[in-house]
């Protein structure tokens, strides 16, 4: 099972150390451990419910942050969880992800979704079309990304986007392209897009004994069957929160429960900003899971 950390809160207030150095220290600690990747939220205002508020909590632009972290790490995968499709024109978004992949030596992850933050969009002047249009734009953006990553510079003509010659040079280092994760679990639009285009889906740790996760994955399996896509080719990622003071042994047990649900990858958030102690717990958890080997995926005996 893979473990990654998701950074949603940048409110490190320490006069002795700048925000960049603190963030780099967190990422470097994960990079030295057996942590698969680091995600950052793609917002201009703080949306973490545990933050002080959109006008009071620090928020960094996602792709600039990822580029900085790429230079401070050597192994960690890096991506957004997730980029709202309408915030950037498709070619610009694809170029940002490709640039990150090239400069990091093939470590980019492409997290994308329809977007939802109307308050942020209004405050910062960001586009947020109606829901149905956002999903149309999401599909077209995925098509454009895949076309650019195959080196096909022929014109793209969609309902919302027209590109006369989408040149994708340089090509990404990742083969065949940076892994695509589509955020959300909607059964009418999101999961069908996952079945057709994504390398990973993203579900949530809801306290209902796994009922919702099992249902969503069953829907995804049926959709994969419908389009002739192997269900096992899609990585199942779950978002969960590392509780304050939680120890590695406890988190290992939780991960075993997730594995029993069919989850391959756990994306971990925290209450407030990440601390060195929290990263240490995650690294210890990853070490324990690696030590368990194949038995870890079987869940508790």
XYZ file of C-alpha atoms in Angstrom:
301
model
C 0.000 0.000 0.000
C 1.232 3.478 -0.869
C 1.131 6.358 1.603
C 1.226 9.994 0.597
C 0.817 13.225 2.511
C -1.559 15.991 1.499
C -0.661 19.549 2.500
C -3.742 21.721 2.826
C -2.592 24.240 5.435
C 0.550 26.384 5.206
C 0.095 28.399 8.399
C 3.479 27.723 9.956
C 4.197 30.776 12.078
C 7.793 30.556 13.260
C 9.973 33.640 13.318
C 13.086 31.460 13.375
C 12.283 29.710 10.101
C 10.586 30.959 6.958
C 7.540 29.239 5.509
C 9.541 27.882 2.585
C 12.187 26.271 4.754
C 9.575 24.740 7.043
C 7.687 23.294 4.080
C 10.921 22.011 2.552
C 11.848 20.347 5.843
C 8.503 18.544 5.912
C 8.930 17.388 2.318
C 12.540 16.319 2.842
C 11.560 14.220 5.856
C 8.926 12.455 3.724
C 11.417 12.096 0.867
C 13.872 10.295 3.148
C 11.161 7.918 4.361
C 9.093 5.414 2.423
C 6.401 7.973 1.514
C 5.175 7.759 -2.070
C 4.149 11.344 -2.724
C 3.176 14.790 -1.555
C 0.049 16.577 -2.710
C -0.787 20.247 -2.287
C -4.212 21.845 -2.463
C -4.723 23.977 -5.569
C -6.403 27.074 -4.134
C -5.632 30.759 -3.779
C -7.517 31.043 -0.496
C -7.480 28.677 2.452
C -10.310 26.158 2.222
C -9.202 23.835 5.036
C -12.015 23.855 7.627
C -9.338 23.686 10.328
C -7.625 26.825 9.063
C -8.122 30.238 10.611
C -10.139 31.421 7.643
C -9.652 32.427 3.983
C -8.389 35.903 4.866
C -6.199 34.882 7.775
C -4.460 31.624 6.808
C -1.495 31.487 4.431
C -2.059 29.793 1.064
C 0.597 29.160 -1.587
C 0.037 28.818 -5.326
C 0.209 25.136 -6.124
C 2.513 24.719 -9.111
C 5.094 27.243 -7.917
C 5.145 25.331 -4.622
C 5.540 21.975 -6.366
C 8.425 23.300 -8.446
C 10.155 24.487 -5.268
C 9.628 21.103 -3.620
C 10.894 19.280 -6.701
C 14.219 21.071 -6.212
C 14.332 20.127 -2.526
C 13.519 16.425 -2.931
C 14.808 13.561 -5.065
C 12.298 10.719 -4.879
C 8.913 12.037 -3.748
C 6.079 12.173 -6.280
C 4.445 15.616 -6.478
C 0.978 16.745 -7.541
C -2.188 18.700 -6.801
C -5.181 17.230 -5.034
C -6.786 18.528 -7.140
C -6.620 21.314 -9.746
C -9.981 22.842 -10.607
C -10.378 22.471 -14.346
C -11.576 26.006 -15.103
C -8.832 27.863 -13.213
C -6.327 27.548 -16.086
C -6.649 27.029 -19.854
C -6.025 23.351 -20.643
C -2.747 23.811 -22.513
C -1.342 25.963 -19.706
C -2.319 23.376 -17.088
C -0.854 20.510 -19.121
C 2.326 22.507 -19.702
C 2.654 23.177 -15.953
C 2.306 19.476 -15.118
C 4.669 18.481 -17.937
C 7.256 21.039 -16.845
C 7.083 19.717 -13.287
C 7.515 16.176 -14.612
C 10.511 17.064 -16.798
C 12.343 19.120 -14.181
C 11.697 16.587 -11.396
C 12.873 13.627 -13.457
C 9.433 12.064 -13.930
C 7.857 12.656 -10.519
C 4.716 14.632 -11.433
C 1.178 13.530 -10.607
C -1.776 15.076 -12.446
C -4.654 15.608 -10.037
C -7.685 17.265 -11.607
C -11.359 17.787 -10.838
C -14.376 19.872 -11.740
C -13.891 22.404 -8.912
C -16.440 23.559 -6.387
C -15.334 26.625 -4.373
C -17.767 29.371 -5.359
C -16.704 31.699 -2.509
C -13.059 31.509 -3.545
C -13.929 32.048 -7.203
C -15.994 35.128 -6.414
C -13.386 36.583 -4.070
C -10.432 36.071 -6.416
C -12.111 36.463 -9.811
C -11.562 32.837 -10.826
C -13.876 31.223 -13.392
C -16.385 28.690 -12.092
C -18.921 27.800 -14.804
C -22.122 25.861 -14.064
C -21.619 22.282 -12.868
C -22.538 20.558 -16.135
C -20.218 22.822 -18.092
C -17.364 22.200 -15.663
C -17.631 18.472 -16.279
C -17.689 19.031 -20.045
C -14.552 21.133 -19.701
C -12.981 18.460 -17.502
C -13.439 15.807 -20.183
C -12.088 18.075 -22.903
C -9.063 18.952 -20.764
C -8.327 15.261 -20.225
C -8.552 14.672 -23.964
C -6.215 17.598 -24.648
C -3.720 16.369 -22.046
C -3.591 12.887 -23.538
C -3.273 14.296 -27.050
C -0.411 16.606 -26.076
C 1.362 13.829 -24.194
C 1.290 11.550 -27.244
C 2.947 14.251 -29.339
C -0.103 14.794 -31.526
C -0.121 18.493 -32.469
C -3.138 18.277 -34.762
C -5.988 20.738 -34.106
C -8.351 20.011 -31.246
C -11.950 21.093 -31.693
C -14.161 20.762 -28.637
C -17.321 22.413 -27.469
C -15.479 24.707 -25.064
C -11.855 24.618 -26.212
C -10.267 25.096 -29.634
C -6.537 24.550 -30.071
C -5.029 24.999 -33.525
C -1.789 23.181 -32.757
C -1.359 21.839 -29.213
C 2.393 21.196 -29.211
C 3.593 19.184 -26.231
C 7.349 19.745 -26.232
C 9.272 18.664 -24.302
C 7.440 15.404 -23.715
C 6.976 14.245 -20.128
C 9.593 11.973 -18.631
C 6.881 9.741 -17.095
C 5.723 7.011 -19.435
C 3.268 6.985 -20.976
C 2.448 10.234 -19.122
C 2.129 11.575 -15.572
C -0.468 9.492 -13.702
C -3.939 11.053 -13.870
C -6.029 11.199 -10.698
C -9.583 12.527 -11.002
C -11.024 13.871 -7.760
C -14.607 13.209 -6.716
C -16.974 10.253 -6.523
C -20.063 11.388 -8.421
C -21.662 8.456 -10.206
C -23.176 10.365 -13.133
C -20.140 12.285 -14.386
C -17.002 11.813 -12.263
C -16.679 8.031 -12.027
C -17.471 7.532 -15.736
C -14.582 9.915 -16.497
C -12.363 7.921 -14.135
C -13.239 4.715 -15.969
C -12.377 6.225 -19.337
C -9.376 8.431 -18.626
C -7.857 8.127 -15.140
C -5.068 6.114 -13.608
C -6.430 6.708 -10.095
C -9.702 7.527 -8.369
C -10.097 9.370 -5.075
C -12.600 8.357 -2.417
C -13.141 9.550 1.145
C -12.865 7.939 4.555
C -16.491 8.189 5.669
C -17.306 6.707 9.112
C -19.903 4.196 7.915
C -17.938 0.960 8.173
C -16.767 1.175 4.571
C -20.263 1.053 3.076
C -19.824 4.135 0.885
C -16.349 3.170 -0.311
C -17.480 -0.331 -1.261
C -20.453 1.093 -3.142
C -18.379 3.670 -5.062
C -15.783 1.089 -6.044
C -18.511 -1.316 -7.154
C -19.939 1.438 -9.372
C -16.480 2.111 -10.787
C -15.938 -1.605 -11.495
C -19.222 -1.757 -13.440
C -18.308 1.366 -15.398
C -14.919 -0.124 -16.264
C -16.659 -3.262 -17.502
C -18.934 -1.104 -19.651
C -16.031 0.615 -21.424
C -13.764 -2.449 -21.539
C -11.187 -1.013 -19.125
C -9.473 -3.298 -16.591
C -10.676 -2.223 -13.138
C -7.374 -3.264 -11.584
C -5.511 -0.729 -13.741
C -7.054 2.109 -11.732
C -5.394 2.895 -8.406
C -7.863 3.368 -5.548
C -6.837 6.292 -3.340
C -8.583 7.188 -0.093
C -8.268 10.457 1.810
C -8.091 10.187 5.587
C -6.970 12.343 8.490
C -4.074 11.574 10.821
C -5.542 12.430 14.201
C -3.548 14.568 16.655
C -1.365 12.271 18.755
C -2.210 9.161 16.707
C 0.607 6.619 16.748
C 1.922 4.493 13.906
C 0.522 1.225 15.278
C -2.981 2.659 15.230
C -2.572 4.035 11.731
C -1.258 0.707 10.431
C -4.472 -0.909 11.660
C -6.515 1.707 9.816
C -4.533 1.094 6.639
C -5.190 -2.642 6.915
C -8.906 -1.860 7.082
C -8.597 0.292 3.964
C -6.754 -2.518 2.169
C -9.640 -4.842 3.011
C -11.946 -2.401 1.200
C -9.802 -2.593 -1.922
C -7.774 0.573 -1.378
C -4.245 0.751 -2.827
C -3.098 4.179 -1.670
C -3.822 6.327 1.395
C -3.575 10.114 1.080
C -3.180 11.612 4.547
C -4.202 15.059 5.746
C -3.810 16.572 9.207
C -5.713 18.899 11.480
C -3.869 22.141 10.875
C -0.429 22.217 9.239
C 1.842 19.199 9.099
C 4.363 18.887 11.908
C 7.656 17.019 12.023
C 6.016 14.634 14.497
C 3.172 13.935 12.102
C 5.552 13.197 9.243
C 7.569 10.903 11.526
C 4.401 8.961 12.351
C 3.586 8.598 8.662
C 7.128 7.444 7.845
C 7.004 4.893 10.678
C 3.636 3.675 9.400
C 5.065 3.222 5.898
C 8.033 1.312 7.329
C 5.740 -1.001 9.288
C 3.529 -1.652 6.262
C 6.590 -2.403 4.121
C 7.751 -4.827 6.802
C 4.448 -6.652 6.716
C 4.835 -7.366 2.998
C 1.937 -8.992 1.080
C 0.124 -9.780 4.317
C -0.518 -6.093 4.821
C -3.014 -6.066 1.974
C -5.034 -8.870 3.484
C -6.322 -6.816 6.386
C -6.541 -7.941 10.004
C -6.559 -11.686 10.584
